[in-house]
Amino acid sequence: MTLGVQSDYISTEQIDQARQSLTRWVFTTAKAIARECGFAWTPRPDAPSTYPDLCAAHARSVESGESLPVSSENSASVILTSPDANYAWRFVHDVTHVERGLSFSLPDEYELALWHLSELEREGFGPHSLEYAFLKADTLGQVIINAVARRFPADQELFDLECQRYGFEQGILREIRRGSS
């Protein structure tokens, strides 16, 4: 599925198919990383929330083979098809943070978002695909919201869908304005 201009009609079915396709890519990627690392993930409310804590948890998982704790919070409204898919995505994101030596600083988060997008593109989901648009909003868009508004979107699913519907830049503006009202 490719995107045209923002005025092009995208059906609910096309959106659902792209979400399912992106979710399959996330699970495939997470499972491949788990095989390579020798450990999986487990959702927990007390998962590491700082880069040093994530590095320590990652090192424990490498040493012991125990699952890496990933945040179980804020996964009710996401662009992926389930909270479980979002936990798998957090695993991919967190492991990549550590393996690439990228902290939680905005420049490092921005770089990591670009890397995730390049990985998605390598798998055949180019910049004009719905899958790419959703991941771009979910990664790069959230970094921009955090940089400008000092917060994350309250409703990730709504934010990602609006970035696709109205265009990336307008979706960001709508989210910034939503938080200031």
C-alpha atoms as an extended CHARMM CRD file, in Angstrom:
* protein
*
       181  EXT
         1         1  MET       CA              0.0000000000        0.0000000000        0.0000000000  PROA      1               0.0000000000
         2         2  THR       CA              1.4700000000        3.3340000000       -0.9900000000  PROA      2               0.0000000000
         3         3  LEU       CA              0.4200000000        6.7580000000        0.1130000000  PROA      3               0.0000000000
         4         4  GLY       CA             -0.4080000000        9.4990000000       -2.3190000000  PROA      4               0.0000000000
         5         5  VAL       CA             -1.1930000000       13.0540000000       -1.4370000000  PROA      5               0.0000000000
         6         6  GLN       CA             -2.8640000000       13.5520000000        1.9060000000  PROA      6               0.0000000000
         7         7  SER       CA             -6.2490000000       14.0850000000        0.2590000000  PROA      7               0.0000000000
         8         8  ASP       CA             -6.2060000000       10.5350000000       -1.1380000000  PROA      8               0.0000000000
         9         9  TYR       CA             -8.7650000000        8.2640000000        0.4580000000  PROA      9               0.0000000000
        10        10  ILE       CA             -7.3260000000        5.4760000000        2.5660000000  PROA      10              0.0000000000
        11        11  SER       CA             -9.9000000000        2.8820000000        3.5890000000  PROA      11              0.0000000000
        12        12  THR       CA            -10.3030000000        1.4880000000        7.0610000000  PROA      12              0.0000000000
        13        13  GLU       CA             -9.4260000000       -1.9020000000        5.6110000000  PROA      13              0.0000000000
        14        14  GLN       CA             -6.1290000000       -0.5650000000        4.2140000000  PROA      14              0.0000000000
        15        15  ILE       CA             -5.2980000000        0.9910000000        7.5750000000  PROA      15              0.0000000000
        16        16  ASP       CA             -6.1070000000       -2.2680000000        9.3830000000  PROA      16              0.0000000000
        17        17  GLN       CA             -3.9690000000       -4.2540000000        6.9300000000  PROA      17              0.0000000000
        18        18  ALA       CA             -1.0330000000       -1.8750000000        7.4180000000  PROA      18              0.0000000000
        19        19  ARG       CA             -1.3630000000       -2.1000000000       11.1970000000  PROA      19              0.0000000000
        20        20  GLN       CA             -1.3840000000       -5.8960000000       10.9960000000  PROA      20              0.0000000000
        21        21  SER       CA              1.5840000000       -5.8930000000        8.6450000000  PROA      21              0.0000000000
        22        22  LEU       CA              3.5560000000       -3.5380000000       10.8930000000  PROA      22              0.0000000000
        23        23  THR       CA              2.6810000000       -5.7060000000       13.8940000000  PROA      23              0.0000000000
        24        24  ARG       CA              3.9450000000       -8.8330000000       12.0910000000  PROA      24              0.0000000000
        25        25  TRP       CA              7.1980000000       -7.0120000000       11.3110000000  PROA      25              0.0000000000
        26        26  VAL       CA              7.5560000000       -5.9980000000       14.9720000000  PROA      26              0.0000000000
        27        27  PHE       CA              7.0170000000       -9.5520000000       16.2430000000  PROA      27              0.0000000000
        28        28  THR       CA              9.3710000000      -11.0100000000       13.6220000000  PROA      28              0.0000000000
        29        29  THR       CA             12.0390000000       -8.4590000000       14.5190000000  PROA      29              0.0000000000
        30        30  ALA       CA             11.5870000000       -8.9640000000       18.2740000000  PROA      30              0.0000000000
        31        31  LYS       CA             11.8110000000      -12.7420000000       17.9660000000  PROA      31              0.0000000000
        32        32  ALA       CA             14.9650000000      -12.4790000000       15.8370000000  PROA      32              0.0000000000
        33        33  ILE       CA             16.5870000000      -10.1590000000       18.3780000000  PROA      33              0.0000000000
        34        34  ALA       CA             15.5640000000      -12.4830000000       21.2260000000  PROA      34              0.0000000000
        35        35  ARG       CA             17.2030000000      -15.4330000000       19.4360000000  PROA      35              0.0000000000
        36        36  GLU       CA             20.3920000000      -13.4310000000       18.8360000000  PROA      36              0.0000000000
        37        37  CYS       CA             20.5430000000      -12.0690000000       22.3940000000  PROA      37              0.0000000000
        38        38  GLY       CA             19.5130000000      -15.2330000000       24.1870000000  PROA      38              0.0000000000
        39        39  PHE       CA             16.6980000000      -13.5790000000       26.1310000000  PROA      39              0.0000000000
        40        40  ALA       CA             13.1730000000      -12.3110000000       25.5390000000  PROA      40              0.0000000000
        41        41  TRP       CA             11.0630000000       -9.6180000000       27.1970000000  PROA      41              0.0000000000
        42        42  THR       CA              8.5200000000       -9.3120000000       29.9390000000  PROA      42              0.0000000000
        43        43  PRO       CA              6.1700000000       -6.3580000000       30.4630000000  PROA      43              0.0000000000
        44        44  ARG       CA              6.4450000000       -4.7460000000       33.9050000000  PROA      44              0.0000000000
        45        45  PRO       CA              5.3360000000       -1.4500000000       35.4100000000  PROA      45              0.0000000000
        46        46  ASP       CA              8.7560000000       -1.0750000000       37.0770000000  PROA      46              0.0000000000
        47        47  ALA       CA             10.8160000000       -1.5640000000       33.8920000000  PROA      47              0.0000000000
        48        48  PRO       CA             13.9660000000        0.5450000000       33.5400000000  PROA      48              0.0000000000
        49        49  SER       CA             13.1530000000        4.1760000000       32.7780000000  PROA      49              0.0000000000
        50        50  THR       CA             16.6770000000        5.6120000000       32.5590000000  PROA      50              0.0000000000
        51        51  TYR       CA             19.4500000000        4.6970000000       30.1720000000  PROA      51              0.0000000000
        52        52  PRO       CA             21.8620000000        3.5310000000       32.9190000000  PROA      52              0.0000000000
        53        53  ASP       CA             19.1050000000        1.3300000000       34.3990000000  PROA      53              0.0000000000
        54        54  LEU       CA             18.3290000000       -0.0960000000       30.9440000000  PROA      54              0.0000000000
        55        55  CYS       CA             22.0130000000       -0.8750000000       30.3600000000  PROA      55              0.0000000000
        56        56  ALA       CA             22.2000000000       -2.6410000000       33.7430000000  PROA      56              0.0000000000
        57        57  ALA       CA             19.0290000000       -4.6450000000       33.0610000000  PROA      57              0.0000000000
        58        58  HSD       CA             20.3290000000       -5.5580000000       29.5890000000  PROA      58              0.0000000000
        59        59  ALA       CA             23.6300000000       -6.7370000000       31.0910000000  PROA      59              0.0000000000
        60        60  ARG       CA             21.7180000000       -8.8890000000       33.6280000000  PROA      60              0.0000000000
        61        61  SER       CA             19.6630000000      -10.4170000000       30.8310000000  PROA      61              0.0000000000
        62        62  VAL       CA             22.7750000000      -11.1590000000       28.7760000000  PROA      62              0.0000000000
        63        63  GLU       CA             24.4210000000      -12.7810000000       31.8080000000  PROA      63              0.0000000000
        64        64  SER       CA             21.4360000000      -14.7490000000       33.0970000000  PROA      64              0.0000000000
        65        65  GLY       CA             19.2160000000      -15.2320000000       30.0490000000  PROA      65              0.0000000000
        66        66  GLU       CA             16.2870000000      -13.7940000000       32.0130000000  PROA      66              0.0000000000
        67        67  SER       CA             13.7870000000      -11.6840000000       30.1130000000  PROA      67              0.0000000000
        68        68  LEU       CA             14.4090000000       -7.9700000000       29.7850000000  PROA      68              0.0000000000
        69        69  PRO       CA             11.7330000000       -5.9450000000       31.5980000000  PROA      69              0.0000000000
        70        70  VAL       CA              9.9140000000       -3.5560000000       29.2560000000  PROA      70              0.0000000000
        71        71  SER       CA              7.3760000000       -0.9850000000       30.3110000000  PROA      71              0.0000000000
        72        72  SER       CA              3.8170000000       -2.2430000000       30.5570000000  PROA      72              0.0000000000
        73        73  GLU       CA              2.4560000000        1.2880000000       30.8700000000  PROA      73              0.0000000000
        74        74  ASN       CA              0.6920000000        3.3700000000       28.2150000000  PROA      74              0.0000000000
        75        75  SER       CA              0.0140000000        0.5020000000       25.8200000000  PROA      75              0.0000000000
        76        76  ALA       CA             -3.7630000000        0.6550000000       25.6420000000  PROA      76              0.0000000000
        77        77  SER       CA             -3.9370000000        3.0390000000       22.6690000000  PROA      77              0.0000000000
        78        78  VAL       CA             -1.1860000000        2.2360000000       20.1780000000  PROA      78              0.0000000000
        79        79  ILE       CA             -0.8880000000        1.8700000000       16.4040000000  PROA      79              0.0000000000
        80        80  LEU       CA              0.0680000000       -1.8070000000       16.6930000000  PROA      80              0.0000000000
        81        81  THR       CA             -2.7320000000       -4.3330000000       17.0010000000  PROA      81              0.0000000000
        82        82  SER       CA             -2.3590000000       -5.1450000000       20.7090000000  PROA      82              0.0000000000
        83        83  PRO       CA             -0.5650000000       -4.2020000000       23.9130000000  PROA      83              0.0000000000
        84        84  ASP       CA              1.5100000000       -7.4010000000       23.5020000000  PROA      84              0.0000000000
        85        85  ALA       CA              2.7410000000       -6.1260000000       20.1480000000  PROA      85              0.0000000000
        86        86  ASN       CA              3.6800000000       -2.8350000000       21.7950000000  PROA      86              0.0000000000
        87        87  TYR       CA              5.6860000000       -4.7150000000       24.4500000000  PROA      87              0.0000000000
        88        88  ALA       CA              7.5450000000       -6.5220000000       21.6600000000  PROA      88              0.0000000000
        89        89  TRP       CA              8.1920000000       -3.1500000000       20.0120000000  PROA      89              0.0000000000
        90        90  ARG       CA              9.5440000000       -1.7590000000       23.2970000000  PROA      90              0.0000000000
        91        91  PHE       CA             11.8880000000       -4.7500000000       23.4870000000  PROA      91              0.0000000000
        92        92  VAL       CA             13.1860000000       -4.0220000000       19.9840000000  PROA      92              0.0000000000
        93        93  HSD       CA             13.5910000000       -0.3380000000       20.8140000000  PROA      93              0.0000000000
        94        94  ASP       CA             15.2520000000       -0.9090000000       24.2070000000  PROA      94              0.0000000000
        95        95  VAL       CA             17.7120000000       -3.5500000000       23.0130000000  PROA      95              0.0000000000
        96        96  THR       CA             18.6260000000       -1.3610000000       20.0560000000  PROA      96              0.0000000000
        97        97  HSD       CA             19.2630000000        1.5660000000       22.4310000000  PROA      97              0.0000000000
        98        98  VAL       CA             21.8580000000       -0.4960000000       24.2720000000  PROA      98              0.0000000000
        99        99  GLU       CA             23.3910000000       -2.2680000000       21.2820000000  PROA      99              0.0000000000
       100       100  ARG       CA             23.8460000000        0.9900000000       19.3710000000  PROA      100             0.0000000000
       101       101  GLY       CA             25.0450000000        2.9010000000       22.4480000000  PROA      101             0.0000000000
       102       102  LEU       CA             22.2660000000        5.4820000000       22.1250000000  PROA      102             0.0000000000
       103       103  SER       CA             21.0770000000        7.1590000000       25.3220000000  PROA      103             0.0000000000
       104       104  PHE       CA             17.6380000000        8.6150000000       26.0010000000  PROA      104             0.0000000000
       105       105  SER       CA             18.7730000000       12.1090000000       24.9210000000  PROA      105             0.0000000000
       106       106  LEU       CA             16.6970000000       13.7200000000       22.1780000000  PROA      106             0.0000000000
       107       107  PRO       CA             19.4950000000       13.5450000000       19.5700000000  PROA      107             0.0000000000
       108       108  ASP       CA             20.0460000000        9.8490000000       20.3310000000  PROA      108             0.0000000000
       109       109  GLU       CA             16.2930000000        9.1280000000       20.2650000000  PROA      109             0.0000000000
       110       110  TYR       CA             16.0950000000       10.9340000000       16.9140000000  PROA      110             0.0000000000
       111       111  GLU       CA             18.9890000000        8.8620000000       15.5520000000  PROA      111             0.0000000000
       112       112  LEU       CA             17.3840000000        5.6710000000       16.8230000000  PROA      112             0.0000000000
       113       113  ALA       CA             14.0680000000        6.6040000000       15.1770000000  PROA      113             0.0000000000
       114       114  LEU       CA             15.8630000000        7.0750000000       11.8580000000  PROA      114             0.0000000000
       115       115  TRP       CA             17.5910000000        3.7150000000       12.3020000000  PROA      115             0.0000000000
       116       116  HSD       CA             14.2850000000        1.9330000000       12.9810000000  PROA      116             0.0000000000
       117       117  LEU       CA             12.8080000000        3.5220000000        9.8540000000  PROA      117             0.0000000000
       118       118  SER       CA             15.7850000000        2.3880000000        7.7820000000  PROA      118             0.0000000000
       119       119  GLU       CA             15.3230000000       -1.1620000000        9.0960000000  PROA      119             0.0000000000
       120       120  LEU       CA             11.6390000000       -1.0870000000        8.1660000000  PROA      120             0.0000000000
       121       121  GLU       CA             12.5680000000        0.2020000000        4.7080000000  PROA      121             0.0000000000
       122       122  ARG       CA             15.1380000000       -2.5950000000        4.3040000000  PROA      122             0.0000000000
       123       123  GLU       CA             12.2690000000       -5.0330000000        4.8240000000  PROA      123             0.0000000000
       124       124  GLY       CA             10.3850000000       -3.5390000000        1.8900000000  PROA      124             0.0000000000
       125       125  PHE       CA              8.2040000000       -0.9230000000        3.5810000000  PROA      125             0.0000000000
       126       126  GLY       CA              9.3030000000        2.2550000000        1.8330000000  PROA      126             0.0000000000
       127       127  PRO       CA              8.6190000000        5.8730000000        2.7700000000  PROA      127             0.0000000000
       128       128  HSD       CA              5.3380000000        5.8900000000        0.8290000000  PROA      128             0.0000000000
       129       129  SER       CA              3.8420000000        2.9040000000        2.6610000000  PROA      129             0.0000000000
       130       130  LEU       CA              1.2770000000        3.1840000000        5.4180000000  PROA      130             0.0000000000
       131       131  GLU       CA              3.4900000000        1.0120000000        7.6400000000  PROA      131             0.0000000000
       132       132  TYR       CA              6.3270000000        3.5160000000        7.2580000000  PROA      132             0.0000000000
       133       133  ALA       CA              3.9850000000        6.4500000000        7.9540000000  PROA      133             0.0000000000
       134       134  PHE       CA              2.7720000000        4.7890000000       11.1530000000  PROA      134             0.0000000000
       135       135  LEU       CA              6.2670000000        3.9230000000       12.3910000000  PROA      135             0.0000000000
       136       136  LYS       CA              7.5230000000        7.3940000000       11.4710000000  PROA      136             0.0000000000
       137       137  ALA       CA              4.8150000000        8.9900000000       13.6080000000  PROA      137             0.0000000000
       138       138  ASP       CA              5.3600000000        6.4840000000       16.4070000000  PROA      138             0.0000000000
       139       139  THR       CA              9.1280000000        7.0670000000       16.5460000000  PROA      139             0.0000000000
       140       140  LEU       CA             10.2720000000       10.2950000000       14.9320000000  PROA      140             0.0000000000
       141       141  GLY       CA              6.9780000000       12.0670000000       15.5950000000  PROA      141             0.0000000000
       142       142  GLN       CA              7.0730000000       11.2310000000       19.2780000000  PROA      142             0.0000000000
       143       143  VAL       CA             10.6530000000       12.5180000000       19.5400000000  PROA      143             0.0000000000
       144       144  ILE       CA              9.5520000000       15.8100000000       17.9800000000  PROA      144             0.0000000000
       145       145  ILE       CA              6.5480000000       16.0920000000       20.3160000000  PROA      145             0.0000000000
       146       146  ASN       CA              8.8250000000       15.4320000000       23.2790000000  PROA      146             0.0000000000
       147       147  ALA       CA             11.3380000000       18.0370000000       22.0870000000  PROA      147             0.0000000000
       148       148  VAL       CA              8.7250000000       20.7320000000       21.4840000000  PROA      148             0.0000000000
       149       149  ALA       CA              6.0750000000       20.0090000000       24.1110000000  PROA      149             0.0000000000
       150       150  ARG       CA              8.1750000000       18.0970000000       26.6830000000  PROA      150             0.0000000000
       151       151  ARG       CA              5.7260000000       15.1940000000       26.7240000000  PROA      151             0.0000000000
       152       152  PHE       CA              4.6280000000       12.2070000000       24.7090000000  PROA      152             0.0000000000
       153       153  PRO       CA              1.2890000000       11.9930000000       22.9190000000  PROA      153             0.0000000000
       154       154  ALA       CA             -1.4380000000       11.0600000000       25.3900000000  PROA      154             0.0000000000
       155       155  ASP       CA             -3.0970000000        8.8440000000       22.7720000000  PROA      155             0.0000000000
       156       156  GLN       CA             -0.4460000000        7.2740000000       20.5420000000  PROA      156             0.0000000000
       157       157  GLU       CA             -2.9780000000        5.6380000000       18.2390000000  PROA      157             0.0000000000
       158       158  LEU       CA             -4.8140000000        8.9070000000       17.5870000000  PROA      158             0.0000000000
       159       159  PHE       CA             -1.5310000000       10.7270000000       17.0240000000  PROA      159             0.0000000000
       160       160  ASP       CA             -0.2320000000        8.1320000000       14.5520000000  PROA      160             0.0000000000
       161       161  LEU       CA             -3.5180000000        8.0350000000       12.6490000000  PROA      161             0.0000000000
       162       162  GLU       CA             -3.6920000000       11.8320000000       12.4450000000  PROA      162             0.0000000000
       163       163  CYS       CA             -0.1060000000       12.0040000000       11.1390000000  PROA      163             0.0000000000
       164       164  GLN       CA             -1.1830000000        9.6840000000        8.3310000000  PROA      164             0.0000000000
       165       165  ARG       CA             -4.5120000000       11.3900000000        7.6910000000  PROA      165             0.0000000000
       166       166  TYR       CA             -3.4090000000       15.0320000000        7.8080000000  PROA      166             0.0000000000
       167       167  GLY       CA              0.2800000000       14.6530000000        7.0020000000  PROA      167             0.0000000000
       168       168  PHE       CA              3.2110000000       14.2700000000        9.3620000000  PROA      168             0.0000000000
       169       169  GLU       CA              3.6810000000       17.9590000000       10.0970000000  PROA      169             0.0000000000
       170       170  GLN       CA             -0.0310000000       18.6670000000       10.6140000000  PROA      170             0.0000000000
       171       171  GLY       CA             -0.3570000000       15.6150000000       12.8480000000  PROA      171             0.0000000000
       172       172  ILE       CA              2.4280000000       16.9590000000       15.0430000000  PROA      172             0.0000000000
       173       173  LEU       CA              0.8110000000       20.4010000000       15.1680000000  PROA      173             0.0000000000
       174       174  ARG       CA             -2.5730000000       18.9000000000       16.0800000000  PROA      174             0.0000000000
       175       175  GLU       CA             -0.9810000000       16.9410000000       18.9300000000  PROA      175             0.0000000000
       176       176  ILE       CA              0.9270000000       19.9560000000       20.2550000000  PROA      176             0.0000000000
       177       177  ARG       CA             -2.2560000000       22.0280000000       20.2040000000  PROA      177             0.0000000000
       178       178  ARG       CA             -4.2710000000       19.2400000000       21.8060000000  PROA      178             0.0000000000
       179       179  GLY       CA             -1.9040000000       19.2400000000       24.7730000000  PROA      179             0.0000000000
       180       180  SER       CA             -2.0280000000       23.0090000000       25.2070000000  PROA      180             0.0000000000
       181       181  SER       CA             -5.8160000000       23.3040000000       25.3390000000  PROA      181             0.0000000000
